[in-house]
Short mmCIF file of C-alpha atoms and ligand atoms in Angstrom, two decimals:
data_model
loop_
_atom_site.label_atom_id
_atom_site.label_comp_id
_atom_site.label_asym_id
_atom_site.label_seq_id
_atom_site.Cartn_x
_atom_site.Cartn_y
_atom_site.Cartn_z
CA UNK A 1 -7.27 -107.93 -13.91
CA UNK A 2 -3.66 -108.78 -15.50
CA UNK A 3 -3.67 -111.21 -18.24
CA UNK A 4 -2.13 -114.50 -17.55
CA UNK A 5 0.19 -113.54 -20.37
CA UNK A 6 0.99 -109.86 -18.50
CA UNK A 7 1.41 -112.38 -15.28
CA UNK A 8 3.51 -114.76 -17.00
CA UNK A 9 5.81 -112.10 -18.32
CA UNK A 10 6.23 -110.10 -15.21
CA UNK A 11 7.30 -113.29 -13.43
CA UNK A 12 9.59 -113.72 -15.98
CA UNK A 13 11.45 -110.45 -15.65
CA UNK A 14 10.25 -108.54 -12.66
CA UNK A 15 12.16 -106.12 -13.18
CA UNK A 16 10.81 -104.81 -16.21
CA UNK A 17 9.05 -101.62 -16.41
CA UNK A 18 5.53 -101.93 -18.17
CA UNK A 19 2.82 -100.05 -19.40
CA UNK A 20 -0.88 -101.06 -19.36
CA UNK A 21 -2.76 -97.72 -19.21
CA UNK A 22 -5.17 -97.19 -22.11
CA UNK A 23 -3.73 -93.68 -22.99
CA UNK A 24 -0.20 -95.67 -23.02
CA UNK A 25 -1.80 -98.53 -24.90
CA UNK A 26 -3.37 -96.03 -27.31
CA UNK A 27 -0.14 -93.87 -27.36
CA UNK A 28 2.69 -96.71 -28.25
CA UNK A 29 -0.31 -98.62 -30.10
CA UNK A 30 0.16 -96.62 -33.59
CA UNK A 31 2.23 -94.93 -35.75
CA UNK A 32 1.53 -91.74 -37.59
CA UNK A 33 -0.98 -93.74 -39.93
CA UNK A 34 -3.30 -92.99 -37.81
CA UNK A 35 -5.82 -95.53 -39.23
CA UNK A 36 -5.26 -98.83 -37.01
CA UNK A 37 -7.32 -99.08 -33.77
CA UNK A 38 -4.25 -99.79 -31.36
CA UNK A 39 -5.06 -102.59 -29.18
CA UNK A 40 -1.47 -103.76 -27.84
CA UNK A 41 -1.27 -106.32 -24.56
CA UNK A 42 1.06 -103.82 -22.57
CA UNK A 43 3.90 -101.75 -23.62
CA UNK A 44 7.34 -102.54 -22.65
CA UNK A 45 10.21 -100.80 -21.85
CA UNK A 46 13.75 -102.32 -21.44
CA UNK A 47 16.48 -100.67 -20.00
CA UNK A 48 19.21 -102.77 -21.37
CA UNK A 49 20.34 -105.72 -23.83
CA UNK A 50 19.94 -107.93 -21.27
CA UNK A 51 16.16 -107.20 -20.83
CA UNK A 52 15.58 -107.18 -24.15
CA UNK A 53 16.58 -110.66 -25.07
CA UNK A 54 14.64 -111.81 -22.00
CA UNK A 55 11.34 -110.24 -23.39
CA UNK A 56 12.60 -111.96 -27.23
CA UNK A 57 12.95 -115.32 -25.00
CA UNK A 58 9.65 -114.99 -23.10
CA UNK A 59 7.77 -113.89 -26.18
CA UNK A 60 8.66 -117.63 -28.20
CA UNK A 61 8.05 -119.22 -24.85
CA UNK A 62 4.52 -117.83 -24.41
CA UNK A 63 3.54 -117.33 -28.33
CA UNK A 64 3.01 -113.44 -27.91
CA UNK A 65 3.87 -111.17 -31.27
CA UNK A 66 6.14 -108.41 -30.38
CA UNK A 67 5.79 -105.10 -32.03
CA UNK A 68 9.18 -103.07 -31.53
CA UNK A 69 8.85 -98.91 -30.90
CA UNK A 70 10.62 -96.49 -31.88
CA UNK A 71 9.52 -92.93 -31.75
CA UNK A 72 6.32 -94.16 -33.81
CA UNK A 73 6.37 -91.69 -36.94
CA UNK A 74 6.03 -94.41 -39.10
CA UNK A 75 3.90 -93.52 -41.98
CA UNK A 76 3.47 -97.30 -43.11
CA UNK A 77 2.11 -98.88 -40.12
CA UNK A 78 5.24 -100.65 -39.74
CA UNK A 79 4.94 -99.93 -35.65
CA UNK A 80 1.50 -100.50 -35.24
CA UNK A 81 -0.20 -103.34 -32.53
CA UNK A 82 -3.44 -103.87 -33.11
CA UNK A 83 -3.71 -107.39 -32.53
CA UNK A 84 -2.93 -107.89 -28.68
CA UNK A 85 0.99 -107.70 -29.46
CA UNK A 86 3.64 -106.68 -26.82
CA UNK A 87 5.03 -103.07 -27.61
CA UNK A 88 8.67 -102.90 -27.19
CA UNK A 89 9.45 -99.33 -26.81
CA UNK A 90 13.20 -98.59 -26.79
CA UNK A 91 12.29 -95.11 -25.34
CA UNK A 92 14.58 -95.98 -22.18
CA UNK A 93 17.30 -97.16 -24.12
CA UNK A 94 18.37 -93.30 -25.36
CA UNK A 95 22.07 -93.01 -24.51
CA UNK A 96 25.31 -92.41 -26.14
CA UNK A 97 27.81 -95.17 -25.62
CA UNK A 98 30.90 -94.00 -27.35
CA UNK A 99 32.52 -91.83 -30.01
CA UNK A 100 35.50 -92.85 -31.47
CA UNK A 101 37.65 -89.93 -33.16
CA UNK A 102 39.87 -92.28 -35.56
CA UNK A 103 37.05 -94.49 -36.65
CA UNK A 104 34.54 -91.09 -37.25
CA UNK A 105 31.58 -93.38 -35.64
CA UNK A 106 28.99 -92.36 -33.10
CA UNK A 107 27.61 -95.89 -30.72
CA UNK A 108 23.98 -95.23 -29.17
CA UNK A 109 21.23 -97.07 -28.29
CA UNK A 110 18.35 -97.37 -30.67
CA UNK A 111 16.17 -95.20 -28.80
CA UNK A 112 18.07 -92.13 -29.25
CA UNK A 113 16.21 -89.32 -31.02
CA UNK A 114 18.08 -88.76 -34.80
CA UNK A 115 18.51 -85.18 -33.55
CA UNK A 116 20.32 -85.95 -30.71
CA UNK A 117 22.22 -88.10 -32.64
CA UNK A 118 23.03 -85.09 -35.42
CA UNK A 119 23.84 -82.69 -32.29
CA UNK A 120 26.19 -85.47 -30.78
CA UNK A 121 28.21 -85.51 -33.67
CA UNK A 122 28.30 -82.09 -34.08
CA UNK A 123 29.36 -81.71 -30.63
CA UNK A 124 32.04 -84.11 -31.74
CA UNK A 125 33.18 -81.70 -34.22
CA UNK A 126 31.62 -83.96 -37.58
CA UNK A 127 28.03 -84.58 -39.18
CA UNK A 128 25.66 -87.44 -39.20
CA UNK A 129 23.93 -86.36 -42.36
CA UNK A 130 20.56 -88.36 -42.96
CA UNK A 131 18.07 -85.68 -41.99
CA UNK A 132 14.06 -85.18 -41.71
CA UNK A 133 11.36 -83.15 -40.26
CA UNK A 134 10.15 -86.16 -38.04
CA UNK A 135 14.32 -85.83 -36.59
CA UNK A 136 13.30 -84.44 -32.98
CA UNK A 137 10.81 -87.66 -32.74
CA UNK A 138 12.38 -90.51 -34.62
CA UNK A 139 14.82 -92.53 -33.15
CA UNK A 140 17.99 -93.98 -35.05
CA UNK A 141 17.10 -97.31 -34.60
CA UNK A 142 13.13 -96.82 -36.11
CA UNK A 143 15.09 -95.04 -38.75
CA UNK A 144 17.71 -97.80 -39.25
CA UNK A 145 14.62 -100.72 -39.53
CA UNK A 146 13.09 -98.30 -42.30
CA UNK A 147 15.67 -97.33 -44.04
CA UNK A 148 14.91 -93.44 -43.91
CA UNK A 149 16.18 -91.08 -46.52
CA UNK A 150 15.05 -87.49 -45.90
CA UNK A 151 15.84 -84.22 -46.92
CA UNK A 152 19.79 -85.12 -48.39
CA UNK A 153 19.78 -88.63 -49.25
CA UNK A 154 20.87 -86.36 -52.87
CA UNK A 155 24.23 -85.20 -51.30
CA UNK A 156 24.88 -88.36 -49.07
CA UNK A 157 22.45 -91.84 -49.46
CA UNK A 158 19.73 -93.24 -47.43
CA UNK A 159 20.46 -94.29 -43.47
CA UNK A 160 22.17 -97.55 -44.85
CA UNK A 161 25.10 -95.73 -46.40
CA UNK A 162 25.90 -94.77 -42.63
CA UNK A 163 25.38 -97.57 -40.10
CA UNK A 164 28.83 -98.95 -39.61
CA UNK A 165 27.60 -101.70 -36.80
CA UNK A 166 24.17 -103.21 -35.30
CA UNK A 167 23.96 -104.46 -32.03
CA UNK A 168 20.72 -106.69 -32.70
CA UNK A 169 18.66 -109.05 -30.55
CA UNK A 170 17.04 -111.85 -33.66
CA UNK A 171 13.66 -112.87 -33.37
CA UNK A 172 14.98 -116.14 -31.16
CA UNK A 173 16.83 -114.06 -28.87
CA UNK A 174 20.43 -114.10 -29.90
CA UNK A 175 22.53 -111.24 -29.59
CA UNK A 176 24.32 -110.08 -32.84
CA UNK A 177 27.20 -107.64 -33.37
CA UNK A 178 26.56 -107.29 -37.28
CA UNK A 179 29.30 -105.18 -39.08
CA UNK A 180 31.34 -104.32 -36.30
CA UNK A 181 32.16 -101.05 -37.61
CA UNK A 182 34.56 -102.22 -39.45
CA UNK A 183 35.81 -100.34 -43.50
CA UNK A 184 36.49 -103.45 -45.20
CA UNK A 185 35.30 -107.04 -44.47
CA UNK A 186 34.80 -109.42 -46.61
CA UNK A 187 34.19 -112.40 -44.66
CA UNK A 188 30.69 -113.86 -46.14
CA UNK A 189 27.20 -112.23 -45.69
CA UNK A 190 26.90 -108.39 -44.33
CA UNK A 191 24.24 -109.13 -41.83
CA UNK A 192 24.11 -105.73 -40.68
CA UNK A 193 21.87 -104.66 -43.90
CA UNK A 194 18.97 -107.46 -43.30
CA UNK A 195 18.48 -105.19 -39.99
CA UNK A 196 18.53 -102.17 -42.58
CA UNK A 197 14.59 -101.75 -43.71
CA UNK A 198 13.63 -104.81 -41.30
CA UNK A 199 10.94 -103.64 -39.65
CA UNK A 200 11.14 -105.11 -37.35
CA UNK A 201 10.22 -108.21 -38.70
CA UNK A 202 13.76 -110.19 -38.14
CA UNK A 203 14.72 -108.84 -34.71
CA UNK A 204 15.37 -105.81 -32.47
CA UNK A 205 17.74 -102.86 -33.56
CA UNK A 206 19.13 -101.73 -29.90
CA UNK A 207 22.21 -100.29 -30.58
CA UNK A 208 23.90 -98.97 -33.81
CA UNK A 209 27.20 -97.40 -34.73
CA UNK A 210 27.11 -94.54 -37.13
CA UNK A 211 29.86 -93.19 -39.48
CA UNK A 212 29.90 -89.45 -39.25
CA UNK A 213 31.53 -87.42 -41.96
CA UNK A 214 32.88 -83.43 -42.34
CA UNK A 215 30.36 -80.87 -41.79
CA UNK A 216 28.64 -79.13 -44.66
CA UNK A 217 29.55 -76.26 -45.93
CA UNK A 218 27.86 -72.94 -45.08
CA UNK A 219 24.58 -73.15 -47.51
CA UNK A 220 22.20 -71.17 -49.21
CA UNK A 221 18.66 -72.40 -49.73
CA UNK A 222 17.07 -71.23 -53.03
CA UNK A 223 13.64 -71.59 -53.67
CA UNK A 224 12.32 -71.81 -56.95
CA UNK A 225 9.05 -71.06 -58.83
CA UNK A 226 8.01 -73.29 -62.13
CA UNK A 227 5.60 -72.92 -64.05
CA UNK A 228 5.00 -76.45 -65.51
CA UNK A 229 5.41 -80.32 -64.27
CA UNK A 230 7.52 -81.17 -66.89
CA UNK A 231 10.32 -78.77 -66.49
CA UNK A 232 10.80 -80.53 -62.85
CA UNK A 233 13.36 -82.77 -64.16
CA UNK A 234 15.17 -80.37 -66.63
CA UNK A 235 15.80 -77.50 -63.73
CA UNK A 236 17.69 -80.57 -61.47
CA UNK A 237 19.77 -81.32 -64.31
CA UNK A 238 20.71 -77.93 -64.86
CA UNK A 239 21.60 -77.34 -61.12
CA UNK A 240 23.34 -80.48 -60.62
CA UNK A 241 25.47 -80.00 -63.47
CA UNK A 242 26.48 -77.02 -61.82
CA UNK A 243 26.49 -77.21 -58.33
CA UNK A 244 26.84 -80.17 -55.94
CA UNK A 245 23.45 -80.55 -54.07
CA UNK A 246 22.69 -80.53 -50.80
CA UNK A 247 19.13 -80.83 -51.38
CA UNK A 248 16.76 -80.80 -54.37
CA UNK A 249 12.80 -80.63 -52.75
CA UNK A 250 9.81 -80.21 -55.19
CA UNK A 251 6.13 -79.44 -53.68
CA UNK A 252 3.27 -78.54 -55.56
CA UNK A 253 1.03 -75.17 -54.67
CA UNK A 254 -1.38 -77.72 -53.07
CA UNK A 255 0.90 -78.36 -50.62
CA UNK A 256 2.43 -74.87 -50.64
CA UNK A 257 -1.40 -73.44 -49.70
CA UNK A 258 -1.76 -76.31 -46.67
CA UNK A 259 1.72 -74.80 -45.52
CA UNK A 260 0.44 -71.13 -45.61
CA UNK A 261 -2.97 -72.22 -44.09
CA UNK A 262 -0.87 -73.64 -41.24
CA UNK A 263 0.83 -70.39 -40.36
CA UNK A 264 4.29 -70.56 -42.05
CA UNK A 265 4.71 -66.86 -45.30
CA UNK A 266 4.11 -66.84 -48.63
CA UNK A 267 7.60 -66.86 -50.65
CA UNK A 268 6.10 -64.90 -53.70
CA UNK A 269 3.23 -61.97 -54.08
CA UNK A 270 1.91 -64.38 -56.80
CA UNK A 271 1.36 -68.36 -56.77
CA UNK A 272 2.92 -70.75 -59.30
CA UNK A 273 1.97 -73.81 -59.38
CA UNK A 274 5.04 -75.92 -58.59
CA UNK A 275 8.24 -74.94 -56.39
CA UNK A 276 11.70 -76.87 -55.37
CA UNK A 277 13.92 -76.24 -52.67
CA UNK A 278 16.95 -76.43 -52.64
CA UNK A 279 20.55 -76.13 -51.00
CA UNK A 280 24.13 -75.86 -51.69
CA UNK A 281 27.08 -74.15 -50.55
CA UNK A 282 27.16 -70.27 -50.24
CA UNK A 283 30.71 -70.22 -51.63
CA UNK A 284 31.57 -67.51 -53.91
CA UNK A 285 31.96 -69.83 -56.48
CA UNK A 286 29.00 -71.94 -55.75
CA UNK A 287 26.63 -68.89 -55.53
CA UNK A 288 27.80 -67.52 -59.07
CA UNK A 289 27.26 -71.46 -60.55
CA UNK A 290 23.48 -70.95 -58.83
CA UNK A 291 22.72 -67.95 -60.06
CA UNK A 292 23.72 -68.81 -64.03
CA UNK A 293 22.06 -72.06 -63.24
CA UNK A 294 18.87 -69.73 -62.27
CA UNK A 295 19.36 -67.58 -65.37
CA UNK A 296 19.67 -70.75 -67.95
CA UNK A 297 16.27 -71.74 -66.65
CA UNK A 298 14.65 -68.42 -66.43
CA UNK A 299 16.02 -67.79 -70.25
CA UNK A 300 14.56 -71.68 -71.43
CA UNK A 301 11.21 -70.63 -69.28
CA UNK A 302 11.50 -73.67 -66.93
CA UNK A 303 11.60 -71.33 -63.52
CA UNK A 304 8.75 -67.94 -63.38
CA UNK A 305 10.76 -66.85 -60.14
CA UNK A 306 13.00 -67.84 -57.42
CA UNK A 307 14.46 -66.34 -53.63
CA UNK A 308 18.02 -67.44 -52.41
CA UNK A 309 18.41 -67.33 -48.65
CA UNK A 310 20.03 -63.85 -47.09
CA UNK A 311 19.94 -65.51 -43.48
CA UNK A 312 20.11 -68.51 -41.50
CA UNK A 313 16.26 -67.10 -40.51
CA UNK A 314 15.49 -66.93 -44.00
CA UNK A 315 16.87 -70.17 -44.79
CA UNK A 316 14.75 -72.26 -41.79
CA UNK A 317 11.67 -69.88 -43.24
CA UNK A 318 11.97 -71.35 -47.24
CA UNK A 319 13.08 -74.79 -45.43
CA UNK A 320 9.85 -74.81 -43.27
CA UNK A 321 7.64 -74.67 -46.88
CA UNK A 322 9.01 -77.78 -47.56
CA UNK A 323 9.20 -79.48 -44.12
CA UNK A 324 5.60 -78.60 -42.43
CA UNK A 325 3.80 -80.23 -45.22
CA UNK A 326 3.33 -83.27 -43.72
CA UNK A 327 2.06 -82.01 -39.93
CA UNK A 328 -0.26 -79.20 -42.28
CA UNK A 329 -1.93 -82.11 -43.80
CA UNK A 330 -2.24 -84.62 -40.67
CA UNK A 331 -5.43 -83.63 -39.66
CA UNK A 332 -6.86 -84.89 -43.16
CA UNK A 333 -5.35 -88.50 -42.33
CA UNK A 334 -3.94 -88.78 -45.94
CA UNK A 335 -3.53 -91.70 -47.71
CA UNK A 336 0.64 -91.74 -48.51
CA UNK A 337 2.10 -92.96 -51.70
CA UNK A 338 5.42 -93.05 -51.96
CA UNK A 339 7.41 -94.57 -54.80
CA UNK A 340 10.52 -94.29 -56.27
CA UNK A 341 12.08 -94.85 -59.82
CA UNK A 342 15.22 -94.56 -61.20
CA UNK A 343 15.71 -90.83 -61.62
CA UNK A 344 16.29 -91.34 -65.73
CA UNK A 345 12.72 -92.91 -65.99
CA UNK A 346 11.16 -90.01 -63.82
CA UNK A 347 10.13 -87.72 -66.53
CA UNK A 348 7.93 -90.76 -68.12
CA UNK A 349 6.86 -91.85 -64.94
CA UNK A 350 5.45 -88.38 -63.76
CA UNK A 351 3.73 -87.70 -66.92
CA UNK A 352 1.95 -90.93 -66.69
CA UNK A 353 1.38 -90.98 -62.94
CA UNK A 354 0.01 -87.25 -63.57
CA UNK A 355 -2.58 -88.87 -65.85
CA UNK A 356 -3.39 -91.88 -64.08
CA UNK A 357 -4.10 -89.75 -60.67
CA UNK A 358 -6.00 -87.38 -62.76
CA UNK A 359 -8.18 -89.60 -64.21
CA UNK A 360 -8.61 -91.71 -61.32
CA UNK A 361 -8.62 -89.08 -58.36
CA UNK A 362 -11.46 -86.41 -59.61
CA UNK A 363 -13.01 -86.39 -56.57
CA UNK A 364 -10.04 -86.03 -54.04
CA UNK A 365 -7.52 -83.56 -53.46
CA UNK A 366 -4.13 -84.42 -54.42
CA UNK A 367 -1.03 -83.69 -52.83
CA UNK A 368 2.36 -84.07 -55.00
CA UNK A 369 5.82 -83.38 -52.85
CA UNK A 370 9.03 -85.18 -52.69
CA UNK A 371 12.54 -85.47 -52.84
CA UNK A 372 12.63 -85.30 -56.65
CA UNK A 373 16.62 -85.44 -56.68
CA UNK A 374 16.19 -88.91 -55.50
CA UNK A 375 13.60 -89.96 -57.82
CA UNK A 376 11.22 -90.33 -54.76
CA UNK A 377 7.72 -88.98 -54.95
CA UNK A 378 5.41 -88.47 -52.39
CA UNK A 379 1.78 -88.67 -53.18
CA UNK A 380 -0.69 -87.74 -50.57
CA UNK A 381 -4.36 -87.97 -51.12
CA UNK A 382 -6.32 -86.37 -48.52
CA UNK A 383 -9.68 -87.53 -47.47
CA UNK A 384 -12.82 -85.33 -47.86
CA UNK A 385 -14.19 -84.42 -44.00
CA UNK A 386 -17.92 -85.95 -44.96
CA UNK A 387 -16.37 -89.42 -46.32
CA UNK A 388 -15.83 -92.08 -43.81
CA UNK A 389 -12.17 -93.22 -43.88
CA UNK A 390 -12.96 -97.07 -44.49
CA UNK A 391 -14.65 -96.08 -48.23
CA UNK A 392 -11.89 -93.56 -48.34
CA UNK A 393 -8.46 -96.40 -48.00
CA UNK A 394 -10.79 -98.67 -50.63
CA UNK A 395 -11.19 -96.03 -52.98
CA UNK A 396 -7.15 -95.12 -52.58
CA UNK A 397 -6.16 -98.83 -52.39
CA UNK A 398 -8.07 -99.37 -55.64
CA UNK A 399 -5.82 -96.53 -57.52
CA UNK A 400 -2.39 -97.88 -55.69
CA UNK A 401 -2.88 -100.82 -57.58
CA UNK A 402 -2.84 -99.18 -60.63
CA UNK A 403 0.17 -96.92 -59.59
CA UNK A 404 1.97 -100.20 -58.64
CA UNK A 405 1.59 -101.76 -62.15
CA UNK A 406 3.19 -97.96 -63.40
CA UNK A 407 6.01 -98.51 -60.95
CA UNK A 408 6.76 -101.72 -62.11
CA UNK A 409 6.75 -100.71 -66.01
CA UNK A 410 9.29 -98.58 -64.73
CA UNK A 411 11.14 -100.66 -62.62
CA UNK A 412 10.15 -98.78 -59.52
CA UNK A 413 9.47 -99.55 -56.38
CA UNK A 414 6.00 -98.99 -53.63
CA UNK A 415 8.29 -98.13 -51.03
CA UNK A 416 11.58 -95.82 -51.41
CA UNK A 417 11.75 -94.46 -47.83
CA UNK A 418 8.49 -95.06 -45.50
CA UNK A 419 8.66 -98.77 -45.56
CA UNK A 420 6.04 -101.16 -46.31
CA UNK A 421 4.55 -102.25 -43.23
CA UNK A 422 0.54 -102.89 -43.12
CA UNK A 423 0.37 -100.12 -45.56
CA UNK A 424 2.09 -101.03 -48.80
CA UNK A 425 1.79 -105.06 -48.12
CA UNK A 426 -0.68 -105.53 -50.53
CA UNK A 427 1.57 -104.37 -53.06
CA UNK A 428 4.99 -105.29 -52.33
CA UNK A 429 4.70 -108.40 -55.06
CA UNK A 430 3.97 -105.47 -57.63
CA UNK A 431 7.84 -104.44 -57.35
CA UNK A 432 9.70 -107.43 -55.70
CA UNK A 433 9.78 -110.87 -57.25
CA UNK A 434 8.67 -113.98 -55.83
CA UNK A 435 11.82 -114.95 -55.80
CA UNK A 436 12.88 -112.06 -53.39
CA UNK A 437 9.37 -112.37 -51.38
CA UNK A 438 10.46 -116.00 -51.13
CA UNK A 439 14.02 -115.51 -50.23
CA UNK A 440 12.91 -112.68 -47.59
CA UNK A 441 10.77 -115.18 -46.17
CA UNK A 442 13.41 -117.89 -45.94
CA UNK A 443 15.76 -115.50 -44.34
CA UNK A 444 12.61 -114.42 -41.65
CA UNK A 445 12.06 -117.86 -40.94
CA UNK A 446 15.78 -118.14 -39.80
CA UNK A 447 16.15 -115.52 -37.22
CA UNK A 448 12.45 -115.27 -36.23
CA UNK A 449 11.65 -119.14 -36.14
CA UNK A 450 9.32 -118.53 -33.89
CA UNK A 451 7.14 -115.81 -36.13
CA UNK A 452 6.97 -113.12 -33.03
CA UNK A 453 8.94 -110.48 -34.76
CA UNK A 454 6.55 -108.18 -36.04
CA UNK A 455 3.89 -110.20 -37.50
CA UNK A 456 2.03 -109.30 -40.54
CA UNK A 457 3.80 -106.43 -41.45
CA UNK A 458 6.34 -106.71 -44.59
CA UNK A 459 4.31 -109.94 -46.39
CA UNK A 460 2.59 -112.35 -44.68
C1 LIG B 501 8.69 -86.13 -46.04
O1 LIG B 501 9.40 -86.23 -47.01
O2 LIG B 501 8.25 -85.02 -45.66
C2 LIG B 501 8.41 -87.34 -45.25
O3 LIG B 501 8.73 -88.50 -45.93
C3 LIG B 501 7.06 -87.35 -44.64
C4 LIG B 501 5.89 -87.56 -45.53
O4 LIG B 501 6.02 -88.10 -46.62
O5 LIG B 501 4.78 -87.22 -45.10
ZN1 LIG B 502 10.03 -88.07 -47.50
#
């Protein structure tokens, strides 16, 4: 039997395609968290502006949340509905609306895979450099509303530095072209980075315009062995004085093991217990700076080993040690940390997150990776099969508090490229002020009057 609300909403805009399937329910109900029972009204899917301003217009008419979709690999729960929400999935809304040679800027619609977006603009001749293993699955505008970094936020920023426009529907239905691709404007507020790291909370992303730059050079991936924690930081300041980065990846032989367990090869006869990846040009020049680079930390015993890429093969082989950590450990449901500080107080901030997790964790395994050139950590913490996940989360919550008052010694932050969502929310006062929380509620109030965009996620 359809709900009056379903009824209501299909009267509304007949034309609209819906979902109300449990396996669709189930499947556009969650993220990649994995630990919220989806339990969405329907799942929508527009097919243009126009439809998605009437759903924002019927949603403040009837008092139904709205949960907007991307290509759900949220790791925050920042696209979750489990609270009788509408799902608006921009699935439909995929395509490529223009490429403009002088400007350098790609305009899609928010539903459009990032990889489709990085082939577009390499089809175009130019790069769209924010980059992740989640690429073939995420779509630009999920990744605009989080803010993703990635894999070379080192060599080129976080999504922000890149959206030149957003086309965005506010929580009370207006239509909004913020930024309007424009180099220089200084005509009040830049509107176009509240959508940035939204979450949806404000409004609905649904299409962007991205600035696209040169390609990269031709690269070399290196991956190195170290044989202690604390020479982490030292071996990126040797490199980066040297060379300019593409990349600069750290993962622990933990995570190196879960990897290997999942079918990718071992990089080394013998295990070490922490490895970075990285990347920069395979210049003549750049390859000689690498390899002194190499030696200098070989000589001062901060790297045991190391193996630079011979082939593009080889390079998507050392890449993939890096990149599969995250599907090698889905299956344990980890709890994700993931914090950022600035990358001067790193070295203190390690050692004493090192201790704290020690201390606190004896009983779980721990799983350290990151993009360590950014000063962004990720902590996984993977739950034991016989433990039951509720007592698991309390346990984990109980030591992300104490994390959070670390990160805000050090000025950090819960959140440097997941979002906070349903996940970090408990937290969020730990490294914003009330102030901010205040003044991002103020600003919430304004587009979303109504309080349909996204609700409970963010702060409450
Ligand atoms: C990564 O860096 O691999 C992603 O942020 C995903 C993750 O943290 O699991
Ligand atoms: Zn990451």
């Amino acid at each position: 039997m359809p709900t009056p609300h379903l009824a209501s909403l299909r009267d509304a805009i007949p034309q609209l395609r819906l979902l109300t399937e449990p396996a669709d329910l189930e499947h556009y109900g969650r993220d990649w968290t994995r630990r919220w029972v989806p339990a969405p009204l329907a799942i929508a899917l527009p097919d243009s502006v126009e439809e998605v301003q009437a759903i924002v217009r019927w949603a403040n008419a009837a008092g139904v949340a709205l949960v907007p979709s991307g290509g759900r690999t949220g790791l925050s729960g920042g696209a979750v509905a489990a609270n009788g929400e509408l799902v608006v999935s921009l699935a439909r809304m995929n395509r490529m609306l223009g490429f403009d040679a002088v400007d350098r800027t790609l305009t899609v619609q928010a539903g459009m895979p990032l990889q489709r977006v990085q082939e577009l603009a390499q089809e175009h001749g130019l790069h769209y450099p924010v980059d992740f293993a989640a690429r073939g699955s995420a779509s630009i505008g999920g990744s605009i509303a989080t803010n993703a970094g990635g894999i070379r936020v080192v060599r080129y920023g976080n999504t922000r530095e890149w959206v030149a426009g957003v086309t965005f529907v506010s929580g009370s239905g207006e239509l909004m072209a913020l930024g309007r691709a424009l180099v220089k404007n200084s005509s009040g507020y830049d509107l176009r980075h509240l959508a940035v790291a939204s979450e949806g909370t404000l409004g609905i992303i649904v299409e962007a315009t991205l600035r696209l730059t040169d390609p990269p050079p031709a690269s070399n991936v290196m991956l190195l062995a170290l044989p202690s924690f604390a020479a982490l930081m030292q071996v990126f300041a040797t490199f980066r004085t040297r060379l300019q980065l593409q990349a600069f990846e750290f993962l622990t032989d933990v995570a190196l093991q879960h990897v290997l367990a999942h079918g990718a090869q071992a990089p080394f006869a013998e295990t070490h217990p922490y490895y970075v990846v990285t990347e920069f040009a395979s210049d003549e020049a750049s390859e000689a700076e690498a390899l002194t680079a190499f030696e200098q930390c070989m000589e001062q015993g901060l790297v045991s080993d190391g193996v630079i890429s011979a082939s593009d093969a080889q390079a998507a082989q050392l890449w993939r040690l890096r990149e599969g950590i995250t599907e090698s450990l889905a299956r344990y449901v980890p709890y994700k940390n993931d914090v950022a500080v600035r990358i001067s107080a790193m070295p203190a901030f390690l050692a004493e997150t090192q201790a704290l997790l020690g201390r606190e964790y004896p009983h779980f395994e721990v799983v350290w990776f990151g993009h360590i050139g950014d000063g962004n950590l990720h902590i996984n913490i993977l739950k034991p099969d016989a433990m039951a996940q509720d007592a698991f989360v309390a346990d984990c919550e109980r030591v992300t508090k104490l994390l959070a008052q670390v990160l805000q010694a050090h000025g950090g932050s819960i959140s440097a490229e997941h979002g906070i969502g349903l996940v970090k929310k408990p937290y969020l006062d730990c490294t914003r002020s009330a102030a901010e929380i205040s003044t991002m509620r103020g600003i919430k109030a304004v587009l979303d009057p109504g309080g349909i965009m996204n609700p409970g996620k963010v702060f409450d």
